[in-house]
Each structure stands twice: as C-alpha cells, then as structure tokens.
Amino acid sequence: MSKRLTRRSLLTLAAPAVLIGCDRLGATPSFKQLVLGAGEWLGTRIGPFVVGDALAPEFAEAEMSPDFRVNGNTMPNDPAYAALMRNGFADWSLPIGGLVTTPAQYALAELKALPQRTQITLHNCVEGWSAIGKWTGVPLSEILRTAGLQPNAKFVVFRCADDFNGTPYYESIDLRSAMHPQTILAHTMNDAPLPVGHGAPVRLRVERKLGYKHAKFIMGVEVVASLDGVGRGKGGFWEDVGDYDWYAGI
Ligand SMILES: Nc1nc2c(c(=O)[nH]1)N[C@H]1C(S)=C(S)[C@@H](COP(=O)(O)O)O[C@H]1N2
Ligand SMILES: [Mo]
C-alpha cells in the first residue's frame, strides 16, 4: 500500500472523530448534531467526487421567471456603499488579493471588458422558493488565473458591503467550485445592469450551490489557505450564525 493511500485512509477514519471531538469540545453531541455533522462531512468530502464538475441545468429564455424576488439584504446599510451607488458604481473597484501571485483591482468597466459568460439558471433558496434568471458576468476562473494562485491557496472568500446587526455578510467556496465554468461574478441580470436589490454592482453566481452562497454587493475577493481566521470560521455568514452547511451543493 502506498504511503499516500495509508495516510488518506487514516484521515478518512479519523475525520468524523476529529469533527466531533474538536467541534463539540467535551460536550456529548446530540443525535441531531451527529447526523448533521456526518451529513455535512459526507457532502463536503464525497459530494465533489459524485457530482464532479457537471454543469447545473440551463434554461431557455421562455422559462425565465416573470418575478425573481429579492431576498436577504436588499440595500447595504453603509454610507460608502450609498455613495458608490449614487455614482452608478463608476468609482467602485474590486480588489483580488490574498494568496495570489499578482493582486489586482478591477473597475466595473474592466470586468465587463473581460471574457463573459451568460447563463439562465434556477436559483434555490433554502427558505423554500426558487426562480429562473439570466446572469452575465466574468468567470471567476478568468480572474483567478490572471491573478495566479499561490501553492497554499485553498478557498476564495467574498466580502460584501452589507451586514446583519453589524456582522458583515461574507461567503467562501473551495477552489474547485471557484474554477467551475458557471461560477461567475455577475454584473448583469435578465439583460439589465444588476439591480441593487439583487446585489449591485457585482454578485456571485455559483450555480451548483444553494442561494445563500451567491454573495451580493461584493467588495473584495480574497484567496486564503484556511477559513479559520475568516468570520467565525465556518466560511460564511449563515454558516457562522445559522449553522448552515458550508458546501451547500445542489
Ligand atoms: N451580501 C449578501 N448576499 C446574499 C444575501 C444577503 O443577505 N447579503 N442573501 C443570500 C440569500 S439567502 C439568497 S437566497 C440570495 C438572494 O438573492 P436575490 O436577492 O437576488 O434573490 O442572495 C444571497 N446572497
Ligand atoms: Mo436564501
């Protein structure tokens, strides 16, 4: 047996124990916690291999929802954002930093000048609604390839302009999801500039994932090696405060 295989087998066996041991710090986990923990672990570790990099279904124009509701925050409570908005986001620019070889900053017009992708997809919110919309934006892979990833790069974090009671919204995805062809920074929705309620000037579309992963009002993109130091460490606002699943694959 190769060294690699041995180590991986050990990790596989040890992971649930570590998860329970570290996460629950001494407290005996409830049955619900055990089931949720195991489900989340399976989804994160096994999910990508089962579903691979398959595309989410895409739809025809005729199938687009006449009404695509807005959800979560619909306007960041931040004077700096309001100022950017009043100026049509002409002064907004998106920094790409962290574990990249060439940090960059893109104005909205610069993002629009890069290769684009348009997709008509089904948005699935865990609160029990879904809608089909059309999104245009820059593939995140394009931006990450240009920036160049450092060897220890593992996750991409999206910082948002809005907050809930002072806690900023943020999200993160693994590199494989980041490089997926349908993962785009969208600036256009249903052929019009992305409305503020839907996350202007740019929001994430990560079509193989649930609604809360689709970060709106993006102010920064950061590549990191670990999610430990980000937010409360679970990789997203709702993951931190609501115990939502981080991988959130669909
Ligand atoms: N910055 C930010 N992004 C966010 C949210 C939010 O409140 N703030 N809500 C999330 C949730 S739960 C959903 S379902 C979608 C809603 O996107 P929509 O407003 O375009 O329908 O955005 C996601 N991204
Ligand atoms: Mo949602």
PDB file of C-alpha atoms and ligand atoms in Angstrom:
ATOM      1  CA  MET A   1       0.000   0.000   0.000  1.00  0.00           C
ATOM      2  CA  SER A   2       1.396   3.409  -0.868  1.00  0.00           C
ATOM      3  CA  LYS A   3       2.165   5.899   1.860  1.00  0.00           C
ATOM      4  CA  ARG A   4      -0.372   8.309   0.388  1.00  0.00           C
ATOM      5  CA  LEU A   5      -3.172   5.783   0.436  1.00  0.00           C
ATOM      6  CA  THR A   6      -2.429   4.830   4.018  1.00  0.00           C
ATOM      7  CA  ARG A   7      -2.487   8.402   5.142  1.00  0.00           C
ATOM      8  CA  ARG A   8      -5.707   9.107   3.321  1.00  0.00           C
ATOM      9  CA  SER A   9      -7.410   6.027   4.771  1.00  0.00           C
ATOM     10  CA  LEU A  10      -6.378   7.096   8.223  1.00  0.00           C
ATOM     11  CA  LEU A  11      -7.684  10.578   7.634  1.00  0.00           C
ATOM     12  CA  THR A  12     -10.966   9.191   6.381  1.00  0.00           C
ATOM     13  CA  LEU A  13     -11.378   7.131   9.505  1.00  0.00           C
ATOM     14  CA  ALA A  14     -10.242   9.869  11.833  1.00  0.00           C
ATOM     15  CA  ALA A  15     -12.172  12.791  10.376  1.00  0.00           C
ATOM     16  CA  PRO A  16     -15.585  12.159  11.959  1.00  0.00           C
ATOM     17  CA  ALA A  17     -13.913  11.616  15.317  1.00  0.00           C
ATOM     18  CA  VAL A  18     -11.943  14.825  14.941  1.00  0.00           C
ATOM     19  CA  LEU A  19     -15.048  16.668  13.854  1.00  0.00           C
ATOM     20  CA  ILE A  20     -17.000  15.531  16.860  1.00  0.00           C
ATOM     21  CA  GLY A  21     -14.056  15.860  19.225  1.00  0.00           C
ATOM     22  CA  CYS A  22     -12.884  19.334  18.277  1.00  0.00           C
ATOM     23  CA  ASP A  23     -16.152  20.875  17.328  1.00  0.00           C
ATOM     24  CA  ARG A  24     -18.136  19.985  20.368  1.00  0.00           C
ATOM     25  CA  LEU A  25     -15.329  20.468  22.880  1.00  0.00           C
ATOM     26  CA  GLY A  26     -16.157  17.942  25.512  1.00  0.00           C
ATOM     27  CA  ALA A  27     -19.935  18.205  25.369  1.00  0.00           C
ATOM     28  CA  THR A  28     -21.606  14.960  24.366  1.00  0.00           C
ATOM     29  CA  PRO A  29     -23.083  15.597  20.907  1.00  0.00           C
ATOM     30  CA  SER A  30     -26.790  15.103  20.473  1.00  0.00           C
ATOM     31  CA  PHE A  31     -28.077  12.616  17.924  1.00  0.00           C
ATOM     32  CA  LYS A  32     -29.075  15.550  15.712  1.00  0.00           C
ATOM     33  CA  GLN A  33     -25.572  17.014  15.859  1.00  0.00           C
ATOM     34  CA  LEU A  34     -24.074  13.638  14.992  1.00  0.00           C
ATOM     35  CA  VAL A  35     -26.334  13.162  11.994  1.00  0.00           C
ATOM     36  CA  LEU A  36     -25.877  16.740  10.788  1.00  0.00           C
ATOM     37  CA  GLY A  37     -22.124  16.555  11.309  1.00  0.00           C
ATOM     38  CA  ALA A  38     -21.822  13.284   9.416  1.00  0.00           C
ATOM     39  CA  GLY A  39     -24.056  14.553   6.614  1.00  0.00           C
ATOM     40  CA  GLU A  40     -22.078  17.735   6.246  1.00  0.00           C
ATOM     41  CA  TRP A  41     -18.794  15.842   6.288  1.00  0.00           C
ATOM     42  CA  LEU A  42     -20.017  13.414   3.639  1.00  0.00           C
ATOM     43  CA  GLY A  43     -21.388  16.226   1.487  1.00  0.00           C
ATOM     44  CA  THR A  44     -18.145  18.158   1.601  1.00  0.00           C
ATOM     45  CA  ARG A  45     -15.758  15.239   1.126  1.00  0.00           C
ATOM     46  CA  ILE A  46     -17.716  12.888  -1.094  1.00  0.00           C
ATOM     47  CA  GLY A  47     -20.037  15.343  -2.876  1.00  0.00           C
ATOM     48  CA  PRO A  48     -17.452  16.760  -5.285  1.00  0.00           C
ATOM     49  CA  PHE A  49     -16.442  13.275  -6.441  1.00  0.00           C
ATOM     50  CA  VAL A  50     -20.001  12.143  -7.016  1.00  0.00           C
ATOM     51  CA  VAL A  51     -21.216  15.224  -8.851  1.00  0.00           C
ATOM     52  CA  GLY A  52     -17.809  16.270 -10.232  1.00  0.00           C
ATOM     53  CA  ASP A  53     -17.753  19.424 -12.285  1.00  0.00           C
ATOM     54  CA  ALA A  54     -21.078  18.767 -14.017  1.00  0.00           C
ATOM     55  CA  LEU A  55     -22.935  21.870 -15.139  1.00  0.00           C
ATOM     56  CA  ALA A  56     -26.111  22.982 -13.417  1.00  0.00           C
ATOM     57  CA  PRO A  57     -29.092  22.798 -15.781  1.00  0.00           C
ATOM     58  CA  GLU A  58     -29.558  25.834 -18.015  1.00  0.00           C
ATOM     59  CA  PHE A  59     -32.915  27.011 -19.262  1.00  0.00           C
ATOM     60  CA  ALA A  60     -34.493  28.726 -22.256  1.00  0.00           C
ATOM     61  CA  GLU A  61     -35.473  32.413 -22.292  1.00  0.00           C
ATOM     62  CA  ALA A  62     -39.131  31.352 -22.265  1.00  0.00           C
ATOM     63  CA  GLU A  63     -38.612  29.597 -18.943  1.00  0.00           C
ATOM     64  CA  MET A  64     -37.364  32.667 -17.107  1.00  0.00           C
ATOM     65  CA  SER A  65     -39.403  33.644 -14.046  1.00  0.00           C
ATOM     66  CA  PRO A  66     -41.511  36.755 -14.598  1.00  0.00           C
ATOM     67  CA  ASP A  67     -40.703  37.725 -10.999  1.00  0.00           C
ATOM     68  CA  PHE A  68     -37.391  36.983  -9.355  1.00  0.00           C
ATOM     69  CA  ARG A  69     -37.765  38.016  -5.743  1.00  0.00           C
ATOM     70  CA  VAL A  70     -35.063  39.758  -3.768  1.00  0.00           C
ATOM     71  CA  ASN A  71     -34.018  38.092  -0.556  1.00  0.00           C
ATOM     72  CA  GLY A  72     -31.825  38.771   2.447  1.00  0.00           C
ATOM     73  CA  ASN A  73     -30.389  42.255   2.471  1.00  0.00           C
ATOM     74  CA  THR A  74     -31.599  44.402  -0.403  1.00  0.00           C
ATOM     75  CA  MET A  75     -29.548  47.525   0.347  1.00  0.00           C
ATOM     76  CA  PRO A  76     -26.303  47.646   2.343  1.00  0.00           C
ATOM     77  CA  ASN A  77     -26.534  49.876   5.387  1.00  0.00           C
ATOM     78  CA  ASP A  78     -23.215  51.582   4.635  1.00  0.00           C
ATOM     79  CA  PRO A  79     -22.699  55.237   3.630  1.00  0.00           C
ATOM     80  CA  ALA A  80     -19.693  54.305   1.484  1.00  0.00           C
ATOM     81  CA  TYR A  81     -21.886  51.912  -0.495  1.00  0.00           C
ATOM     82  CA  ALA A  82     -24.613  54.534  -0.853  1.00  0.00           C
ATOM     83  CA  ALA A  83     -22.041  56.972  -2.273  1.00  0.00           C
ATOM     84  CA  LEU A  84     -20.825  54.399  -4.794  1.00  0.00           C
ATOM     85  CA  MET A  85     -24.405  53.645  -5.771  1.00  0.00           C
ATOM     86  CA  ARG A  86     -25.293  57.318  -6.315  1.00  0.00           C
ATOM     87  CA  ASN A  87     -22.460  57.490  -8.820  1.00  0.00           C
ATOM     88  CA  GLY A  88     -23.606  54.413 -10.727  1.00  0.00           C
ATOM     89  CA  PHE A  89     -20.674  52.432  -9.267  1.00  0.00           C
ATOM     90  CA  ALA A  90     -18.246  54.352 -11.514  1.00  0.00           C
ATOM     91  CA  ASP A  91     -15.896  54.648  -8.504  1.00  0.00           C
ATOM     92  CA  TRP A  92     -16.302  51.065  -7.335  1.00  0.00           C
ATOM     93  CA  SER A  93     -13.493  48.630  -7.989  1.00  0.00           C
ATOM     94  CA  LEU A  94     -12.936  45.062  -6.937  1.00  0.00           C
ATOM     95  CA  PRO A  95      -9.674  44.016  -5.275  1.00  0.00           C
ATOM     96  CA  ILE A  96      -8.452  40.424  -5.749  1.00  0.00           C
ATOM     97  CA  GLY A  97      -5.928  39.650  -3.056  1.00  0.00           C
ATOM     98  CA  GLY A  98      -4.665  37.160  -0.525  1.00  0.00           C
ATOM     99  CA  LEU A  99      -2.750  34.122  -1.749  1.00  0.00           C
ATOM    100  CA  VAL A 100      -2.352  35.236  -5.358  1.00  0.00           C
ATOM    101  CA  THR A 101       0.898  35.994  -7.153  1.00  0.00           C
ATOM    102  CA  THR A 102      -0.368  39.242  -8.710  1.00  0.00           C
ATOM    103  CA  PRO A 103      -3.006  41.102  -6.688  1.00  0.00           C
ATOM    104  CA  ALA A 104      -5.302  43.113  -8.936  1.00  0.00           C
ATOM    105  CA  GLN A 105      -8.107  45.633  -8.851  1.00  0.00           C
ATOM    106  CA  TYR A 106     -10.878  45.817 -11.460  1.00  0.00           C
ATOM    107  CA  ALA A 107     -13.252  48.652 -12.181  1.00  0.00           C
ATOM    108  CA  LEU A 108     -16.728  47.621 -13.320  1.00  0.00           C
ATOM    109  CA  ALA A 109     -15.926  48.567 -16.920  1.00  0.00           C
ATOM    110  CA  GLU A 110     -12.747  46.465 -16.748  1.00  0.00           C
ATOM    111  CA  LEU A 111     -14.689  43.438 -15.524  1.00  0.00           C
ATOM    112  CA  LYS A 112     -17.111  43.887 -18.419  1.00  0.00           C
ATOM    113  CA  ALA A 113     -14.213  44.003 -20.900  1.00  0.00           C
ATOM    114  CA  LEU A 114     -13.014  40.517 -19.877  1.00  0.00           C
ATOM    115  CA  PRO A 115     -14.431  37.321 -21.429  1.00  0.00           C
ATOM    116  CA  GLN A 116     -18.080  36.925 -20.369  1.00  0.00           C
ATOM    117  CA  ARG A 117     -20.496  34.106 -19.763  1.00  0.00           C
ATOM    118  CA  THR A 118     -24.302  34.227 -19.821  1.00  0.00           C
ATOM    119  CA  GLN A 119     -26.396  31.528 -18.178  1.00  0.00           C
ATOM    120  CA  ILE A 120     -30.088  31.032 -17.444  1.00  0.00           C
ATOM    121  CA  THR A 121     -30.288  29.047 -14.235  1.00  0.00           C
ATOM    122  CA  LEU A 122     -32.521  28.058 -11.340  1.00  0.00           C
ATOM    123  CA  HIS A 123     -31.807  29.814  -8.040  1.00  0.00           C
ATOM    124  CA  ASN A 124     -32.668  27.694  -4.993  1.00  0.00           C
ATOM    125  CA  CYS A 125     -33.167  29.370  -1.635  1.00  0.00           C
ATOM    126  CA  VAL A 126     -33.349  27.191   1.481  1.00  0.00           C
ATOM    127  CA  GLU A 127     -36.229  29.341   2.670  1.00  0.00           C
ATOM    128  CA  GLY A 128     -38.394  27.495   0.171  1.00  0.00           C
ATOM    129  CA  TRP A 129     -38.519  29.449  -3.050  1.00  0.00           C
ATOM    130  CA  SER A 130     -36.756  29.275  -6.390  1.00  0.00           C
ATOM    131  CA  ALA A 131     -36.623  31.334  -9.562  1.00  0.00           C
ATOM    132  CA  ILE A 132     -35.079  31.152 -13.012  1.00  0.00           C
ATOM    133  CA  GLY A 133     -32.956  34.125 -14.021  1.00  0.00           C
ATOM    134  CA  LYS A 134     -30.413  35.106 -16.632  1.00  0.00           C
ATOM    135  CA  TRP A 135     -26.967  36.160 -15.478  1.00  0.00           C
ATOM    136  CA  THR A 136     -23.983  37.632 -17.300  1.00  0.00           C
ATOM    137  CA  GLY A 137     -20.557  38.095 -15.804  1.00  0.00           C
ATOM    138  CA  VAL A 138     -16.889  37.212 -15.766  1.00  0.00           C
ATOM    139  CA  PRO A 139     -15.959  33.631 -14.960  1.00  0.00           C
ATOM    140  CA  LEU A 140     -14.153  33.695 -11.625  1.00  0.00           C
ATOM    141  CA  SER A 141     -11.648  31.244 -13.148  1.00  0.00           C
ATOM    142  CA  GLU A 142     -10.585  34.000 -15.561  1.00  0.00           C
ATOM    143  CA  ILE A 143      -9.759  36.351 -12.714  1.00  0.00           C
ATOM    144  CA  LEU A 144      -8.041  33.718 -10.594  1.00  0.00           C
ATOM    145  CA  ARG A 145      -5.896  32.510 -13.494  1.00  0.00           C
ATOM    146  CA  THR A 146      -4.823  36.052 -14.237  1.00  0.00           C
ATOM    147  CA  ALA A 147      -4.024  36.688 -10.574  1.00  0.00           C
ATOM    148  CA  GLY A 148      -2.169  33.370 -10.264  1.00  0.00           C
ATOM    149  CA  LEU A 149      -2.721  31.187  -7.215  1.00  0.00           C
ATOM    150  CA  GLN A 150      -0.041  30.630  -4.612  1.00  0.00           C
ATOM    151  CA  PRO A 151       0.631  26.943  -3.788  1.00  0.00           C
ATOM    152  CA  ASN A 152      -1.234  27.063  -0.467  1.00  0.00           C
ATOM    153  CA  ALA A 153      -4.385  28.679  -1.931  1.00  0.00           C
ATOM    154  CA  LYS A 154      -7.456  26.690  -0.937  1.00  0.00           C
ATOM    155  CA  PHE A 155     -10.567  28.869  -0.633  1.00  0.00           C
ATOM    156  CA  VAL A 156     -11.967  32.023  -2.176  1.00  0.00           C
ATOM    157  CA  VAL A 157     -13.667  34.460   0.208  1.00  0.00           C
ATOM    158  CA  PHE A 158     -16.174  37.110  -0.904  1.00  0.00           C
ATOM    159  CA  ARG A 159     -16.546  40.212   1.274  1.00  0.00           C
ATOM    160  CA  CYS A 160     -19.873  42.010   0.995  1.00  0.00           C
ATOM    161  CA  ALA A 161     -20.946  45.584   1.674  1.00  0.00           C
ATOM    162  CA  ASP A 162     -23.938  44.627   3.834  1.00  0.00           C
ATOM    163  CA  ASP A 163     -24.340  43.329   7.357  1.00  0.00           C
ATOM    164  CA  PHE A 164     -26.919  41.893   9.722  1.00  0.00           C
ATOM    165  CA  ASN A 165     -26.856  43.802  13.038  1.00  0.00           C
ATOM    166  CA  GLY A 166     -23.271  44.844  12.440  1.00  0.00           C
ATOM    167  CA  THR A 167     -21.969  41.446  11.335  1.00  0.00           C
ATOM    168  CA  PRO A 168     -20.815  41.659   7.728  1.00  0.00           C
ATOM    169  CA  TYR A 169     -22.136  39.175   5.176  1.00  0.00           C
ATOM    170  CA  TYR A 170     -19.460  37.061   3.580  1.00  0.00           C
ATOM    171  CA  GLU A 171     -19.184  33.750   1.811  1.00  0.00           C
ATOM    172  CA  SER A 172     -16.474  31.350   0.680  1.00  0.00           C
ATOM    173  CA  ILE A 173     -16.074  28.464  -1.750  1.00  0.00           C
ATOM    174  CA  ASP A 174     -13.413  25.858  -2.438  1.00  0.00           C
ATOM    175  CA  LEU A 175     -11.088  26.308  -5.410  1.00  0.00           C
ATOM    176  CA  ARG A 176     -12.785  23.609  -7.448  1.00  0.00           C
ATOM    177  CA  SER A 177     -16.121  25.412  -7.164  1.00  0.00           C
ATOM    178  CA  ALA A 178     -14.332  28.689  -7.903  1.00  0.00           C
ATOM    179  CA  MET A 179     -12.931  27.313 -11.170  1.00  0.00           C
ATOM    180  CA  HIS A 180     -16.280  25.802 -12.273  1.00  0.00           C
ATOM    181  CA  PRO A 181     -17.372  27.295 -15.616  1.00  0.00           C
ATOM    182  CA  GLN A 182     -20.720  28.502 -14.247  1.00  0.00           C
ATOM    183  CA  THR A 183     -19.108  30.338 -11.324  1.00  0.00           C
ATOM    184  CA  ILE A 184     -19.238  33.962 -12.409  1.00  0.00           C
ATOM    185  CA  LEU A 185     -19.073  37.459 -10.982  1.00  0.00           C
ATOM    186  CA  ALA A 186     -22.356  38.714 -12.405  1.00  0.00           C
ATOM    187  CA  HIS A 187     -22.946  42.388 -13.196  1.00  0.00           C
ATOM    188  CA  THR A 188     -25.993  41.845 -15.423  1.00  0.00           C
ATOM    189  CA  MET A 189     -29.310  40.185 -14.620  1.00  0.00           C
ATOM    190  CA  ASN A 190     -32.010  39.483 -17.194  1.00  0.00           C
ATOM    191  CA  ASP A 191     -30.077  41.644 -19.714  1.00  0.00           C
ATOM    192  CA  ALA A 192     -30.063  44.731 -17.459  1.00  0.00           C
ATOM    193  CA  PRO A 193     -27.466  46.079 -15.003  1.00  0.00           C
ATOM    194  CA  LEU A 194     -27.711  44.085 -11.777  1.00  0.00           C
ATOM    195  CA  PRO A 195     -30.288  45.896  -9.611  1.00  0.00           C
ATOM    196  CA  VAL A 196     -29.216  46.964  -6.124  1.00  0.00           C
ATOM    197  CA  GLY A 197     -31.678  44.556  -4.503  1.00  0.00           C
ATOM    198  CA  HIS A 198     -30.033  41.666  -6.311  1.00  0.00           C
ATOM    199  CA  GLY A 199     -26.509  42.678  -5.288  1.00  0.00           C
ATOM    200  CA  ALA A 200     -25.179  45.544  -7.433  1.00  0.00           C
ATOM    201  CA  PRO A 201     -22.647  46.173  -8.716  1.00  0.00           C
ATOM    202  CA  VAL A 202     -21.463  42.550  -8.732  1.00  0.00           C
ATOM    203  CA  ARG A 203     -22.700  39.350  -7.118  1.00  0.00           C
ATOM    204  CA  LEU A 204     -21.523  35.791  -7.200  1.00  0.00           C
ATOM    205  CA  ARG A 205     -23.373  33.153  -9.193  1.00  0.00           C
ATOM    206  CA  VAL A 206     -22.202  29.722  -8.148  1.00  0.00           C
ATOM    207  CA  GLU A 207     -24.850  27.633  -9.801  1.00  0.00           C
ATOM    208  CA  ARG A 208     -24.137  24.270  -8.171  1.00  0.00           C
ATOM    209  CA  LYS A 209     -24.828  25.747  -4.763  1.00  0.00           C
ATOM    210  CA  LEU A 210     -27.739  26.979  -2.652  1.00  0.00           C
ATOM    211  CA  GLY A 211     -28.880  30.600  -2.688  1.00  0.00           C
ATOM    212  CA  TYR A 212     -27.039  31.865   0.369  1.00  0.00           C
ATOM    213  CA  LYS A 213     -23.665  31.070  -1.271  1.00  0.00           C
ATOM    214  CA  HIS A 214     -24.412  33.633  -4.033  1.00  0.00           C
ATOM    215  CA  ALA A 215     -22.815  36.626  -2.296  1.00  0.00           C
ATOM    216  CA  LYS A 216     -24.288  40.000  -3.278  1.00  0.00           C
ATOM    217  CA  PHE A 217     -22.696  43.500  -3.081  1.00  0.00           C
ATOM    218  CA  ILE A 218     -19.165  42.111  -3.465  1.00  0.00           C
ATOM    219  CA  MET A 219     -16.454  44.499  -2.277  1.00  0.00           C
ATOM    220  CA  GLY A 220     -13.469  42.182  -2.263  1.00  0.00           C
ATOM    221  CA  VAL A 221     -12.252  38.742  -3.274  1.00  0.00           C
ATOM    222  CA  GLU A 222      -9.604  37.113  -1.114  1.00  0.00           C
ATOM    223  CA  VAL A 223      -7.811  33.805  -1.625  1.00  0.00           C
ATOM    224  CA  VAL A 224      -6.949  32.041   1.627  1.00  0.00           C
ATOM    225  CA  ALA A 225      -5.423  28.781   2.858  1.00  0.00           C
ATOM    226  CA  SER A 226      -7.877  28.295   5.706  1.00  0.00           C
ATOM    227  CA  LEU A 227     -11.265  29.599   6.786  1.00  0.00           C
ATOM    228  CA  ASP A 228     -10.230  29.673  10.442  1.00  0.00           C
ATOM    229  CA  GLY A 229      -9.481  33.376  10.595  1.00  0.00           C
ATOM    230  CA  VAL A 230     -12.461  34.442   8.488  1.00  0.00           C
ATOM    231  CA  GLY A 231     -15.657  35.499  10.278  1.00  0.00           C
ATOM    232  CA  ARG A 232     -16.324  32.950  12.993  1.00  0.00           C
ATOM    233  CA  GLY A 233     -14.535  30.280  10.991  1.00  0.00           C
ATOM    234  CA  LYS A 234     -17.319  28.371   9.268  1.00  0.00           C
ATOM    235  CA  GLY A 235     -16.909  30.028   5.889  1.00  0.00           C
ATOM    236  CA  GLY A 236     -19.991  32.184   5.615  1.00  0.00           C
ATOM    237  CA  PHE A 237     -22.414  34.443   7.441  1.00  0.00           C
ATOM    238  CA  TRP A 238     -25.221  31.880   7.673  1.00  0.00           C
ATOM    239  CA  GLU A 239     -22.751  29.073   8.275  1.00  0.00           C
ATOM    240  CA  ASP A 240     -21.470  31.020  11.294  1.00  0.00           C
ATOM    241  CA  VAL A 241     -24.728  32.226  12.791  1.00  0.00           C
ATOM    242  CA  GLY A 242     -27.286  29.746  11.497  1.00  0.00           C
ATOM    243  CA  ASP A 243     -25.245  26.538  11.281  1.00  0.00           C
ATOM    244  CA  TYR A 244     -25.971  26.311   7.549  1.00  0.00           C
ATOM    245  CA  ASP A 245     -23.938  23.780   5.551  1.00  0.00           C
ATOM    246  CA  TRP A 246     -20.802  25.304   4.040  1.00  0.00           C
ATOM    247  CA  TYR A 247     -20.535  23.139   0.917  1.00  0.00           C
ATOM    248  CA  ALA A 248     -24.243  23.625   0.104  1.00  0.00           C
ATOM    249  CA  GLY A 249     -24.024  21.654  -3.136  1.00  0.00           C
ATOM    250  CA  ILE A 250     -27.064  21.049  -5.338  1.00  0.00           C
TER     251      ILE A 250
HETATM  252  N1  LIG B   1     -24.392  40.095   0.612  1.00  0.00           N
HETATM  253  C1  LIG B   1     -25.459  39.279   0.697  1.00  0.00           C
HETATM  254  N2  LIG B   1     -25.533  38.254  -0.160  1.00  0.00           N
HETATM  255  C2  LIG B   1     -26.585  37.419  -0.118  1.00  0.00           C
HETATM  256  C3  LIG B   1     -27.620  37.569   0.849  1.00  0.00           C
HETATM  257  C4  LIG B   1     -27.520  38.676   1.735  1.00  0.00           C
HETATM  258  O1  LIG B   1     -28.395  38.911   2.601  1.00  0.00           O
HETATM  259  N3  LIG B   1     -26.428  39.510   1.619  1.00  0.00           N
HETATM  260  N4  LIG B   1     -28.667  36.671   0.880  1.00  0.00           N
HETATM  261  C5  LIG B   1     -28.437  35.365   0.249  1.00  0.00           C
HETATM  262  C6  LIG B   1     -29.628  34.566   0.059  1.00  0.00           C
HETATM  263  S1  LIG B   1     -30.208  33.701   1.399  1.00  0.00           S
HETATM  264  C7  LIG B   1     -30.212  34.395  -1.161  1.00  0.00           C
HETATM  265  S2  LIG B   1     -31.496  33.326  -1.419  1.00  0.00           S
HETATM  266  C8  LIG B   1     -29.763  35.208  -2.305  1.00  0.00           C
HETATM  267  C9  LIG B   1     -30.921  36.073  -2.789  1.00  0.00           C
HETATM  268  O2  LIG B   1     -30.566  36.701  -3.969  1.00  0.00           O
HETATM  269  P1  LIG B   1     -31.616  37.699  -4.615  1.00  0.00           P
HETATM  270  O3  LIG B   1     -31.825  38.834  -3.667  1.00  0.00           O
HETATM  271  O4  LIG B   1     -31.011  38.089  -5.917  1.00  0.00           O
HETATM  272  O5  LIG B   1     -32.891  36.911  -4.793  1.00  0.00           O
HETATM  273  O6  LIG B   1     -28.667  36.042  -2.013  1.00  0.00           O
HETATM  274  C10 LIG B   1     -27.744  35.526  -1.108  1.00  0.00           C
HETATM  275  N5  LIG B   1     -26.631  36.414  -1.031  1.00  0.00           N
HETATM  276 MO    MO B   2     -31.594  32.107   0.518  1.00  0.00          MO
END
